[in-house]
PDB file of C-alpha atoms and ligand atoms in Angstrom:
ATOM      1  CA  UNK H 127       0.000   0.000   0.000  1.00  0.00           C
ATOM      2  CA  UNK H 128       0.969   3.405  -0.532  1.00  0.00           C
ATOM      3  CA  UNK H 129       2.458   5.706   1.964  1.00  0.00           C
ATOM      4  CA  UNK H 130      -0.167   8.020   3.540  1.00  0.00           C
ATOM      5  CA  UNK H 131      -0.327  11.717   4.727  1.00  0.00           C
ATOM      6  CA  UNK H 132      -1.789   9.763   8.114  1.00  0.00           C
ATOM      7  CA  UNK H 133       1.339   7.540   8.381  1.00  0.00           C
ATOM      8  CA  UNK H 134       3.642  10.046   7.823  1.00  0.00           C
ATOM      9  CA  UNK H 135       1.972  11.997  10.603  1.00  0.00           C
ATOM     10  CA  UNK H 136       2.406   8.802  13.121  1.00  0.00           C
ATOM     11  CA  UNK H 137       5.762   9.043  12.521  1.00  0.00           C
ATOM     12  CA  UNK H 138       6.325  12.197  13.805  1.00  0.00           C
ATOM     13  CA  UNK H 139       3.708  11.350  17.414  1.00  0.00           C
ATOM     14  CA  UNK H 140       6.464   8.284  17.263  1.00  0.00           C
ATOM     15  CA  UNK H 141       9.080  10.544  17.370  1.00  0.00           C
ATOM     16  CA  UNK H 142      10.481   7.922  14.284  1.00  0.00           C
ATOM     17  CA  UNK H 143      12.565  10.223  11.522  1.00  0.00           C
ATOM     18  CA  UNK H 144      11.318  10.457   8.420  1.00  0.00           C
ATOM     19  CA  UNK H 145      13.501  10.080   5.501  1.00  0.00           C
ATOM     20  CA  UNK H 146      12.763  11.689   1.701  1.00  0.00           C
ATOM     21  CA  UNK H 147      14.428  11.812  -1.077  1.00  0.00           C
ATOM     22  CA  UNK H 148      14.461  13.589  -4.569  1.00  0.00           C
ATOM     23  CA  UNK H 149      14.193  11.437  -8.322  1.00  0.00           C
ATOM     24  CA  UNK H 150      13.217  12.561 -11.366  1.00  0.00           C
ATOM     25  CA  UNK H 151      12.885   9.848 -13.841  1.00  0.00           C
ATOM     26  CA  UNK H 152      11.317   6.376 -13.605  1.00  0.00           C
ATOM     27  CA  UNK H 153      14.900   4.166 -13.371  1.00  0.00           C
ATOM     28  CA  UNK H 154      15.672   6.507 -10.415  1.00  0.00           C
ATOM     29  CA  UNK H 155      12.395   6.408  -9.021  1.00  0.00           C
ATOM     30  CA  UNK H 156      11.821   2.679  -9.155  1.00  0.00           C
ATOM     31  CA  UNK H 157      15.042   2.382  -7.427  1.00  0.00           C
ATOM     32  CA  UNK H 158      14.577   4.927  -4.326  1.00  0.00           C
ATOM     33  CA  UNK H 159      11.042   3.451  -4.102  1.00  0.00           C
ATOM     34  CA  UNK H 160      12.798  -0.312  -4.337  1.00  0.00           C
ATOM     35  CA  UNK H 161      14.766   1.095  -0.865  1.00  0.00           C
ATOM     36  CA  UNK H 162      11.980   1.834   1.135  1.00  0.00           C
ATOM     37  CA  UNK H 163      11.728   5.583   0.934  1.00  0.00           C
ATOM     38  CA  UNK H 164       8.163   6.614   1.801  1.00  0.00           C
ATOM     39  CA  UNK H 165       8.349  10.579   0.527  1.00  0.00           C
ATOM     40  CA  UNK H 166       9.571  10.755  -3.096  1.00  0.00           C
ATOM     41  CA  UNK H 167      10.176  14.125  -4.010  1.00  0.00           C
ATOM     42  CA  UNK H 168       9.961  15.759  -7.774  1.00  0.00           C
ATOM     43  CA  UNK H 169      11.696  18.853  -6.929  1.00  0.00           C
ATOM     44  CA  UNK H 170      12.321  21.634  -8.851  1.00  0.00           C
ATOM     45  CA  UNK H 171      15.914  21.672  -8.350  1.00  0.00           C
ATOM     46  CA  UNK H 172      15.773  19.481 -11.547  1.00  0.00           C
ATOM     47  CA  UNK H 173      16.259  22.732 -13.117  1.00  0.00           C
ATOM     48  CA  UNK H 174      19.994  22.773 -11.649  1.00  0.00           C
ATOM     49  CA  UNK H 175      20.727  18.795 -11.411  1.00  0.00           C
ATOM     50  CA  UNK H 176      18.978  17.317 -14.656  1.00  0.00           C
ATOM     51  CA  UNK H 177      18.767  20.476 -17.070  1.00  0.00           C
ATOM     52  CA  UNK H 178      21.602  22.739 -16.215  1.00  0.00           C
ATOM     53  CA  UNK H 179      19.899  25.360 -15.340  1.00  0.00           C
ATOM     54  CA  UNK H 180      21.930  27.734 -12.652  1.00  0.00           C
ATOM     55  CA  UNK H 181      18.595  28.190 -10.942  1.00  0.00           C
ATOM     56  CA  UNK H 182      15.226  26.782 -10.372  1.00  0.00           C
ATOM     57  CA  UNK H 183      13.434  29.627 -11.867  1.00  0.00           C
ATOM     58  CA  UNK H 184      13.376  28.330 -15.430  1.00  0.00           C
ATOM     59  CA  UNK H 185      11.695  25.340 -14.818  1.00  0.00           C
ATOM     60  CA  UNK H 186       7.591  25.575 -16.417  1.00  0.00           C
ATOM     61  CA  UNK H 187       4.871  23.565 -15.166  1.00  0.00           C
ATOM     62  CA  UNK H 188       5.346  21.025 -18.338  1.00  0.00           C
ATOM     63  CA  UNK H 189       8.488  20.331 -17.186  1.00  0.00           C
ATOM     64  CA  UNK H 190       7.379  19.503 -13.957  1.00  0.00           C
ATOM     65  CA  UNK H 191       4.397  17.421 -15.443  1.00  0.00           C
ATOM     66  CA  UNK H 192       6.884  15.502 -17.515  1.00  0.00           C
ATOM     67  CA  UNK H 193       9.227  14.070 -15.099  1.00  0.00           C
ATOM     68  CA  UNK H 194       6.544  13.845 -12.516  1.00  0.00           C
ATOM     69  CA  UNK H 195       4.565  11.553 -14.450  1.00  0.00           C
ATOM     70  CA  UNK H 196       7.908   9.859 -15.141  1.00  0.00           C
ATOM     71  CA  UNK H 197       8.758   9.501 -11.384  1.00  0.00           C
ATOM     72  CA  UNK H 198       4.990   8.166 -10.679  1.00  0.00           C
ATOM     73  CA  UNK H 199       4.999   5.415 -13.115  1.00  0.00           C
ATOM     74  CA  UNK H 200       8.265   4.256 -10.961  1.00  0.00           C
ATOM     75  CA  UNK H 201       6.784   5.075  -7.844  1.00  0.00           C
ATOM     76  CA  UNK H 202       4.701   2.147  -6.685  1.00  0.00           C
ATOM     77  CA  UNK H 203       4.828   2.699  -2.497  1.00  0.00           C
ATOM     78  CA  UNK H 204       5.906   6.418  -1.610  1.00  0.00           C
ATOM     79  CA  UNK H 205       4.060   9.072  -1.874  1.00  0.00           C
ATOM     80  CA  UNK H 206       5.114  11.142  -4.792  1.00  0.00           C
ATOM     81  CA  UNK H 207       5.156  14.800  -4.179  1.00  0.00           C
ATOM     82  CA  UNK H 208       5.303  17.605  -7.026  1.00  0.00           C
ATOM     83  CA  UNK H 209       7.073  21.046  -6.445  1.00  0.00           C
ATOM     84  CA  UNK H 210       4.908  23.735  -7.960  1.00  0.00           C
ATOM     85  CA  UNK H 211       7.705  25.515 -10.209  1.00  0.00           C
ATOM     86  CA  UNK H 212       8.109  29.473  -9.800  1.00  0.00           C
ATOM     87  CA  UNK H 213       5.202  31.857 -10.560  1.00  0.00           C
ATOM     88  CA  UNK H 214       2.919  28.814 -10.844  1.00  0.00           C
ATOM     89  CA  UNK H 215       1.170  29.447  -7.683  1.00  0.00           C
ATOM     90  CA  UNK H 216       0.821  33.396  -7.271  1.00  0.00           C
ATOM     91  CA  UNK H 217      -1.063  34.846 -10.734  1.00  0.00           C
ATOM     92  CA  UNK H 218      -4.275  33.871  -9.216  1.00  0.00           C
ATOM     93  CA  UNK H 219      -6.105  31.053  -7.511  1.00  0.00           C
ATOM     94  CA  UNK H 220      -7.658  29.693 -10.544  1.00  0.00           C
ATOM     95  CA  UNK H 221      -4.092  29.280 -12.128  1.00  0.00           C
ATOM     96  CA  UNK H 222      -2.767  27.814  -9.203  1.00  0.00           C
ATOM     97  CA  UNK H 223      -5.870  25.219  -8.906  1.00  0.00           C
ATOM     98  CA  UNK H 224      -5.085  24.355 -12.435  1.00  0.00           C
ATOM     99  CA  UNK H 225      -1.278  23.649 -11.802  1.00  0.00           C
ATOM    100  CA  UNK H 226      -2.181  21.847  -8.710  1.00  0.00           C
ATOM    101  CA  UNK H 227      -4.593  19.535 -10.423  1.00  0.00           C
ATOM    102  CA  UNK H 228      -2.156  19.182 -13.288  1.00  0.00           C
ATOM    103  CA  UNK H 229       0.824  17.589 -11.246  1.00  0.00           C
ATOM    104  CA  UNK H 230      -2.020  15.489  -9.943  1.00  0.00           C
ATOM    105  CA  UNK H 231      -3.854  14.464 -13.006  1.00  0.00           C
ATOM    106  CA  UNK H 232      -1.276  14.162 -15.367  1.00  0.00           C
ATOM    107  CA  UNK H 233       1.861  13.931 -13.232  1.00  0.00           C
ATOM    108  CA  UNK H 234       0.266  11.273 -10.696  1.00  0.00           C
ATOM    109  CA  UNK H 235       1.291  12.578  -7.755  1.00  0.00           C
ATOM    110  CA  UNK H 236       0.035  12.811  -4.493  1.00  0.00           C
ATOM    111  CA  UNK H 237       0.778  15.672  -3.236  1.00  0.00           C
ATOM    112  CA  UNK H 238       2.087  19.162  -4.653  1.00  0.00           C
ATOM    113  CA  UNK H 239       4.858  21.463  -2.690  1.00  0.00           C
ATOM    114  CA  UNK H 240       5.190  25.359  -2.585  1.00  0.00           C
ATOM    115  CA  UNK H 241       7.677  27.684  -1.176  1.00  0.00           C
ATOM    116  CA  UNK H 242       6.408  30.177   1.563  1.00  0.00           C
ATOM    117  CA  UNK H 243       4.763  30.890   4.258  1.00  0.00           C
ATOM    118  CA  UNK H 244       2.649  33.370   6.020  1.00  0.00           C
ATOM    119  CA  UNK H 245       2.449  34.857   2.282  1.00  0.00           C
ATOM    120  CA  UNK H 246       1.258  31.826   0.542  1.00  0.00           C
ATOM    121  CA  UNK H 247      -1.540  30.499   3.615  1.00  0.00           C
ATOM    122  CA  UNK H 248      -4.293  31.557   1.804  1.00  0.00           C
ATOM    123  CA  UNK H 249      -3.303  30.008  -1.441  1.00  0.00           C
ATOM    124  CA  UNK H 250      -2.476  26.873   0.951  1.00  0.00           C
ATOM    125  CA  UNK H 251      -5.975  26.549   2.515  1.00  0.00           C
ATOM    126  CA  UNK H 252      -7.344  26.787  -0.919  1.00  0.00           C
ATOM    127  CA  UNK H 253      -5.556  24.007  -2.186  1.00  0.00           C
ATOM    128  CA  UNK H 254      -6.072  21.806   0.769  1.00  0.00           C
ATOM    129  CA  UNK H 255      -9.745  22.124   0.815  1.00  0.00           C
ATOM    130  CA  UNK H 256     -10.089  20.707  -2.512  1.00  0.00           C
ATOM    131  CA  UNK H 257      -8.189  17.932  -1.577  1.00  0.00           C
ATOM    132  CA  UNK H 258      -4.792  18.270  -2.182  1.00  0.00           C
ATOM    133  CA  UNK H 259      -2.270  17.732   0.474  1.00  0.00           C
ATOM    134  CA  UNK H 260       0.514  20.637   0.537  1.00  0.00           C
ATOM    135  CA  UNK H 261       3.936  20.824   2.105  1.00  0.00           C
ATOM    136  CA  UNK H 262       5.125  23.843   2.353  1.00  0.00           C
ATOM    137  CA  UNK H 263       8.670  25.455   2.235  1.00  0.00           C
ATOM    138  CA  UNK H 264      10.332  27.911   4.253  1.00  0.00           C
ATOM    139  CA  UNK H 265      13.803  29.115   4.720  1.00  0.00           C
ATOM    140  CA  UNK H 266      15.903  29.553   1.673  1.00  0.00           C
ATOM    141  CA  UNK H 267      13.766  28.949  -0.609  1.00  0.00           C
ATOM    142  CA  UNK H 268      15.613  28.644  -3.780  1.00  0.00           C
ATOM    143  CA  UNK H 269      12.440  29.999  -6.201  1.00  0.00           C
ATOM    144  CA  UNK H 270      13.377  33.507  -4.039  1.00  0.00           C
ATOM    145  CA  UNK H 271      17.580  33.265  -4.550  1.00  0.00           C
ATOM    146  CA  UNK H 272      17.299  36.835  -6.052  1.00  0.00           C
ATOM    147  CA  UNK H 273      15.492  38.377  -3.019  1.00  0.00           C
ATOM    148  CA  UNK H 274      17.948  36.840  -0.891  1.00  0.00           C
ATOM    149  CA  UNK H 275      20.847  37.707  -2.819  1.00  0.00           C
ATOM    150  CA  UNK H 276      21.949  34.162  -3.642  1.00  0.00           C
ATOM    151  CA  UNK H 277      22.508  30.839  -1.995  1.00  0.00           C
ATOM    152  CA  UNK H 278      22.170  32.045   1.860  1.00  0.00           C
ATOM    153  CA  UNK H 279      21.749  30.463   4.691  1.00  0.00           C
ATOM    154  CA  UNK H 280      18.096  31.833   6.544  1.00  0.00           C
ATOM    155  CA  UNK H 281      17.206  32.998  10.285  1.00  0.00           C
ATOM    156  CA  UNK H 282      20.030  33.735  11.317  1.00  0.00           C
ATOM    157  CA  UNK H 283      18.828  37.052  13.052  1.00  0.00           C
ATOM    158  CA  UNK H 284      16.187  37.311  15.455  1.00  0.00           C
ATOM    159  CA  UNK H 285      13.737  39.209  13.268  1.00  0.00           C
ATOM    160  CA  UNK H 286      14.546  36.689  10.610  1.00  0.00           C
ATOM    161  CA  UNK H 287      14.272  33.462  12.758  1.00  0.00           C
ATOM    162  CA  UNK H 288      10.919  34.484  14.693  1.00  0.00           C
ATOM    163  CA  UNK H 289       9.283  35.248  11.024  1.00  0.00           C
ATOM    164  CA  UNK H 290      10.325  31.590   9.954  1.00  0.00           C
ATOM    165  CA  UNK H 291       8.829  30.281  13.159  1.00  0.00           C
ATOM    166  CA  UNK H 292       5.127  32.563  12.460  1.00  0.00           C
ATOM    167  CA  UNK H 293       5.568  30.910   8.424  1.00  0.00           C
ATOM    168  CA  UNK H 294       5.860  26.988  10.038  1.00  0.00           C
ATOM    169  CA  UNK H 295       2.919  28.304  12.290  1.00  0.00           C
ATOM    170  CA  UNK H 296       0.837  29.759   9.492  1.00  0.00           C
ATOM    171  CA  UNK H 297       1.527  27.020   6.794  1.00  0.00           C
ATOM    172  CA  UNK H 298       0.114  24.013   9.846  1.00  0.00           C
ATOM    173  CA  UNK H 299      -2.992  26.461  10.365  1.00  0.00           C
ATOM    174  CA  UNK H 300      -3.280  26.562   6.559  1.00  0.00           C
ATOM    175  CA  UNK H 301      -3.654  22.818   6.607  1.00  0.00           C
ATOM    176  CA  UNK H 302      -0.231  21.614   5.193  1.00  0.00           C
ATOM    177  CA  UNK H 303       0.861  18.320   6.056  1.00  0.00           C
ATOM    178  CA  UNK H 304       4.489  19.032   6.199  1.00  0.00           C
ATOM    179  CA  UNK H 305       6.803  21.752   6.137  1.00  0.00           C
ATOM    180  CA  UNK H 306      10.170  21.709   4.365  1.00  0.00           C
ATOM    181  CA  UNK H 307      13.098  23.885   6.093  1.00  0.00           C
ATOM    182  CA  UNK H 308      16.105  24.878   4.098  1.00  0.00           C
ATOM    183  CA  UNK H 309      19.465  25.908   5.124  1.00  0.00           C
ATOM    184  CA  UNK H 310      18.838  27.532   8.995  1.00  0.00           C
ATOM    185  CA  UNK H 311      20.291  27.012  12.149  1.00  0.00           C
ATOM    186  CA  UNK H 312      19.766  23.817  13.644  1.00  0.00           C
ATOM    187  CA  UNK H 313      18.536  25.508  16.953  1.00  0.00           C
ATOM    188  CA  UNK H 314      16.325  27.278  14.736  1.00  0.00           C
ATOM    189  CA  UNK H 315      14.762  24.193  13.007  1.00  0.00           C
ATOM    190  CA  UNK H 316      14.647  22.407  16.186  1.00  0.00           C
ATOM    191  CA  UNK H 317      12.522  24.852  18.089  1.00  0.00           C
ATOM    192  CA  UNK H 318       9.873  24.989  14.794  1.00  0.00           C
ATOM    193  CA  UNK H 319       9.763  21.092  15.143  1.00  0.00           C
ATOM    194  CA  UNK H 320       8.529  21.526  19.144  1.00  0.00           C
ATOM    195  CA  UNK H 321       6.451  24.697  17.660  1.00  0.00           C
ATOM    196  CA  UNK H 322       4.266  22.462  15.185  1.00  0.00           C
ATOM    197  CA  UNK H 323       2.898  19.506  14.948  1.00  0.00           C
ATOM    198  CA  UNK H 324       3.436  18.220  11.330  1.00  0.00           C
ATOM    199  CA  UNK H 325       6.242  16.801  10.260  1.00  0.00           C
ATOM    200  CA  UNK H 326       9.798  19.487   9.540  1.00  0.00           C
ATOM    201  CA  UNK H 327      11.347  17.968   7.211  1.00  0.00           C
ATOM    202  CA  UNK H 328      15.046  19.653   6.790  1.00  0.00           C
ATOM    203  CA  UNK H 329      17.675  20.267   4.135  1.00  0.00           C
ATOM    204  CA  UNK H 330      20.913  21.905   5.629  1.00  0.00           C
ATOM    205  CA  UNK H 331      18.719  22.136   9.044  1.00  0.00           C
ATOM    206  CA  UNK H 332      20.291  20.040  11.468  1.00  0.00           C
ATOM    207  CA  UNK H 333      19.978  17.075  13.321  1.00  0.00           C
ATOM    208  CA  UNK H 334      16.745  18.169  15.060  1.00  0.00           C
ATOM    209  CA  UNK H 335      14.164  18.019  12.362  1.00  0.00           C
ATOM    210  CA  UNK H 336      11.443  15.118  12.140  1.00  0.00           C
ATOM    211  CA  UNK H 337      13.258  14.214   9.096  1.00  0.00           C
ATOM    212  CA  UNK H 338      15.636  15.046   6.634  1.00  0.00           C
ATOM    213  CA  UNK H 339      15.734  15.176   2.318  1.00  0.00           C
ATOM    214  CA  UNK H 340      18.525  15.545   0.147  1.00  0.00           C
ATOM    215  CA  UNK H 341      18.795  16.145  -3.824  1.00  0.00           C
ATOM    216  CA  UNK H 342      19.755  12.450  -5.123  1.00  0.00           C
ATOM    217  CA  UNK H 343      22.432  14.218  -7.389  1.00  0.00           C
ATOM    218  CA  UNK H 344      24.277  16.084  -4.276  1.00  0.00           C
ATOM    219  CA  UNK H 345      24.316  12.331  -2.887  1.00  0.00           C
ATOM    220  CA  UNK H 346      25.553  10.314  -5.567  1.00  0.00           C
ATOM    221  CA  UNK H 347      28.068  13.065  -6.985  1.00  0.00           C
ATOM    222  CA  UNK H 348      26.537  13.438 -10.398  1.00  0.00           C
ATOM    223  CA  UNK H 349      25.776  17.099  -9.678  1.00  0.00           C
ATOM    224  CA  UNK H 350      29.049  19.034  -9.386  1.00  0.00           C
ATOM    225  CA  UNK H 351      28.272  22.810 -10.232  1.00  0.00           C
ATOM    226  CA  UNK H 352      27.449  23.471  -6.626  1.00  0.00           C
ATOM    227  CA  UNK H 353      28.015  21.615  -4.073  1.00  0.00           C
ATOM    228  CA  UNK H 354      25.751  22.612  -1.291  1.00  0.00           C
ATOM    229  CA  UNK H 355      27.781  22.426   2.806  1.00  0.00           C
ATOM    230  CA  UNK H 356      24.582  20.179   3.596  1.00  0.00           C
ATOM    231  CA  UNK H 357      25.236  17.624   0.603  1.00  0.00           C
ATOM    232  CA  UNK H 358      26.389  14.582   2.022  1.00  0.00           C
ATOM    233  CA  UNK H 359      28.071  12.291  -0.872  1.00  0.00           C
ATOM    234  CA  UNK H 360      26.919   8.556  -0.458  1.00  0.00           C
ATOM    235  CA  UNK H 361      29.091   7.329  -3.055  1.00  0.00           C
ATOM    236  CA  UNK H 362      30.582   8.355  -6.096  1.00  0.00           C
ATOM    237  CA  UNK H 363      28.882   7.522  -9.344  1.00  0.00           C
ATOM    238  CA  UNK H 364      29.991  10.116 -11.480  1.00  0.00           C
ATOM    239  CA  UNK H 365      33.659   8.365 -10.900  1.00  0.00           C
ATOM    240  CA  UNK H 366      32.220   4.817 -11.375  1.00  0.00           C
ATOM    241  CA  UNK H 367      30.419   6.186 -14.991  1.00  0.00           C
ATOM    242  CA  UNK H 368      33.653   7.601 -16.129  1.00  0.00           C
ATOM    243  CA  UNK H 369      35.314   4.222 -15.817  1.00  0.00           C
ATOM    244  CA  UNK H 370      31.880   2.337 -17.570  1.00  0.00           C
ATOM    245  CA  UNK H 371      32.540   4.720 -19.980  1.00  0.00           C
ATOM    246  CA  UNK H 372      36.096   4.782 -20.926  1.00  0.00           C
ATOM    247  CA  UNK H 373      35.993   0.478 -20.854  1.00  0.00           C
ATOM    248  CA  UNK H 374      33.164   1.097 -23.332  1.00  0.00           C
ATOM    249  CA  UNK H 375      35.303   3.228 -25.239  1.00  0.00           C
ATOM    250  CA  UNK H 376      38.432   0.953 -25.611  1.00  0.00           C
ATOM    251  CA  UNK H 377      36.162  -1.925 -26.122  1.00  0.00           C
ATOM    252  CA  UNK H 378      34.686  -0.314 -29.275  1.00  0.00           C
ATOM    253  CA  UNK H 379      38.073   1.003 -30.771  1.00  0.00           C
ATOM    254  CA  UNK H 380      39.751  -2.479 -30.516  1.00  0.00           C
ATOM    255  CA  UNK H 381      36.709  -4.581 -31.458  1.00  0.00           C
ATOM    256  CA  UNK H 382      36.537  -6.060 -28.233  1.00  0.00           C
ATOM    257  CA  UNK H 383      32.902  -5.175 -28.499  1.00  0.00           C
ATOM    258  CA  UNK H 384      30.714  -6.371 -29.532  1.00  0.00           C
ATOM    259  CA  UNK H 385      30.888  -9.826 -29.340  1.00  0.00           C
ATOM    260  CA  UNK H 386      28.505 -12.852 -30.656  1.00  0.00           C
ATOM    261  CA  UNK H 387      26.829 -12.541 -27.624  1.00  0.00           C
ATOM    262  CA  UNK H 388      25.887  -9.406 -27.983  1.00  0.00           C
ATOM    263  CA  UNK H 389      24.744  -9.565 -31.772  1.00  0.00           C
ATOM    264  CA  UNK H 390      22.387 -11.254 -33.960  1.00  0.00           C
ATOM    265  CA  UNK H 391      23.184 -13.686 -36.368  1.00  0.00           C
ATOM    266  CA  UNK H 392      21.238 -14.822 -39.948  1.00  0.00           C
ATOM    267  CA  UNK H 393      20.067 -18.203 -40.519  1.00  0.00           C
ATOM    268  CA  UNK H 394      22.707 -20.276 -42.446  1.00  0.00           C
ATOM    269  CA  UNK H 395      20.124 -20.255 -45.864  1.00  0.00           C
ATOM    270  CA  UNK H 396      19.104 -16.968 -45.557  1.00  0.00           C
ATOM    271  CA  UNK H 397      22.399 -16.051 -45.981  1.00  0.00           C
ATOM    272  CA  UNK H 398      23.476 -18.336 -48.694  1.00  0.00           C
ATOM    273  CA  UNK H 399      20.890 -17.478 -50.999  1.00  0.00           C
ATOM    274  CA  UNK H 400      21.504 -13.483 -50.294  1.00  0.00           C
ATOM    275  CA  UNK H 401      24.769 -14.228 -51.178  1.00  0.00           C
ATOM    276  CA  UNK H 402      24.077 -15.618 -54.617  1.00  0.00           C
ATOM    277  CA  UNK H 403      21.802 -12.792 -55.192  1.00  0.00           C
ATOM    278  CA  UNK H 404      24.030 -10.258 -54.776  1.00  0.00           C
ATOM    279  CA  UNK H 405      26.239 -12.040 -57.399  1.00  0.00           C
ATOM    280  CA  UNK H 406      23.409 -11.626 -59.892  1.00  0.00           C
TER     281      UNK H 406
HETATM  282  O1  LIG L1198      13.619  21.195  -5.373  1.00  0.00           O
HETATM  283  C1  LIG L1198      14.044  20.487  -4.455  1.00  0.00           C
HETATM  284  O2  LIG L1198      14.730  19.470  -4.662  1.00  0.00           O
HETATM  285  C2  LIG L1198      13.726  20.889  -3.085  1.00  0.00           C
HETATM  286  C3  LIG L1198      14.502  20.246  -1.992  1.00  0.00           C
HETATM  287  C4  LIG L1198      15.834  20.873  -1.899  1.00  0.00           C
HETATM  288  C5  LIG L1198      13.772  20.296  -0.714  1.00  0.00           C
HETATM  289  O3  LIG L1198      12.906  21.712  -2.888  1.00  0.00           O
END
């Protein structure tokens, strides 16, 4: 059975950390989902790790559709959640229903994810009440990198730290089932986890958090434009392609490969009489 909004909320009255994870195709997908992970993330950091993109701001809702349907047909047990991509939740409420309902219809996921908090509430509640669970996200959010002046770490100041606690508190009243905290103090995060009762989920947030998610690129090193200080690399695919890659290579360029076993061969007649035609 699928993972639930409900379970994921037992987790956190268990006091049991939750674990989630980013994919973006189905291979990657069906493997993450293969490990047990119950929160599959689509994030729009895609952008940056699978397009190129030195932001998330480029990425359009049909890019989001795309590999979220492509993540959902891999996705048999977690719960698949979409990012909503920049500007695709603040034109107006009937756009934002319609993006909502698109990464649901078309993508397959479960739920959708947004980035903000007392500012986006209202467009949180809305959402929610026609059925669509939300998680929000707070802290640097990467859709506002040119408000913030880049890549910076959040609530570090008083001012700054108390408004991230009243966005946790306004996205739970809004009726998200989550929140998402990204790159703040881990006294910060810690507090907002006592503070609320869903789940925090954290990025570059400490040890305190009800759980934790990471970009699958930043952990298998195939993402090396920017390494964030909360990346932690599992292993090192990127290095383990390269040499694939380069056998591959050799293997071509002395006819190594392929062999018989990797080719098709004609029956013994066939061939004959092709022969004599050609001779014609
Ligand atoms: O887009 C994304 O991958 C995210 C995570 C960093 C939380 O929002």
């Amino acid at each position: 059975m699928r993972f639930s909004i409900t379970q994921l909320k037992e987790m956190k009255r268990r006091g049991e950390k939750i674990p989630m994870l980013t994919a973006y195709d189905y291979p990657t997908a069906r493997i993450v989902d293969a490990a047990g992970v119950p929160l599959i993330l689509v994030g729009d950091s895609l952008g940056m790790v699978v397009l190129g993109y030195d932001s998330t701001i480029p990425v359009t809702m049909d890019v989001m559709v795309h590999h979220t349907a492509a993540v959902s047909r891999g996705a048999k047990n977690a719960l698949v959640i979409a990012d909503m991509p920049f500007m695709s939740y603040q034109i107006s409420i009937e756009q934002t229903m319609h993006n909502a309902a698109r990464l649901m219809q078309e993508g397959g996921a479960q739920a959708v994810k947004l980035e903000g908090g007392v500012t986006v509430a209202d467009t949180v509640r809305r959402i929610v009440d026609c059925g669509i669970p939300v998680m929000g996200h707070i802290g640097l959010t990467p859709q506002s990198i040119h408000q913030f002046g880049g890549f910076k770490a959040q609530g570090k100041t008083l001012a700054t730290a108390a408004k991230l606690i009243d966005d946790a508190i306004a996205l739970e009243q809004a009726g998200a089932f989550a929140v998402v905290v990204e790159t703040v103090p881990a006294e910060l995060s810690e507090m907002m986890c006592r503070k609320v009762s869903i789940p925090v989920i954290g990025i570059g947030a400490g040890a305190g958090c009800d759980g934790q998610v990471q970009v699958i690129s930043d952990m298998f090193g195939l993402y090396t434009d920017f390494i964030p200080r909360h990346a932690k690399r599992y292993a090192q695919l990127a290095d383990i392609m390269t040499e694939a890659i380069s056998h591959y290579v050799n293997e071509v360029k002395s006819g190594a490969f392929p062999t018989a076993k990797e080719s098709l061969s004609m029956d013994k007649d066939i061939l004959t009489k092709l022969e004599s035609l050609s001779c014609e």
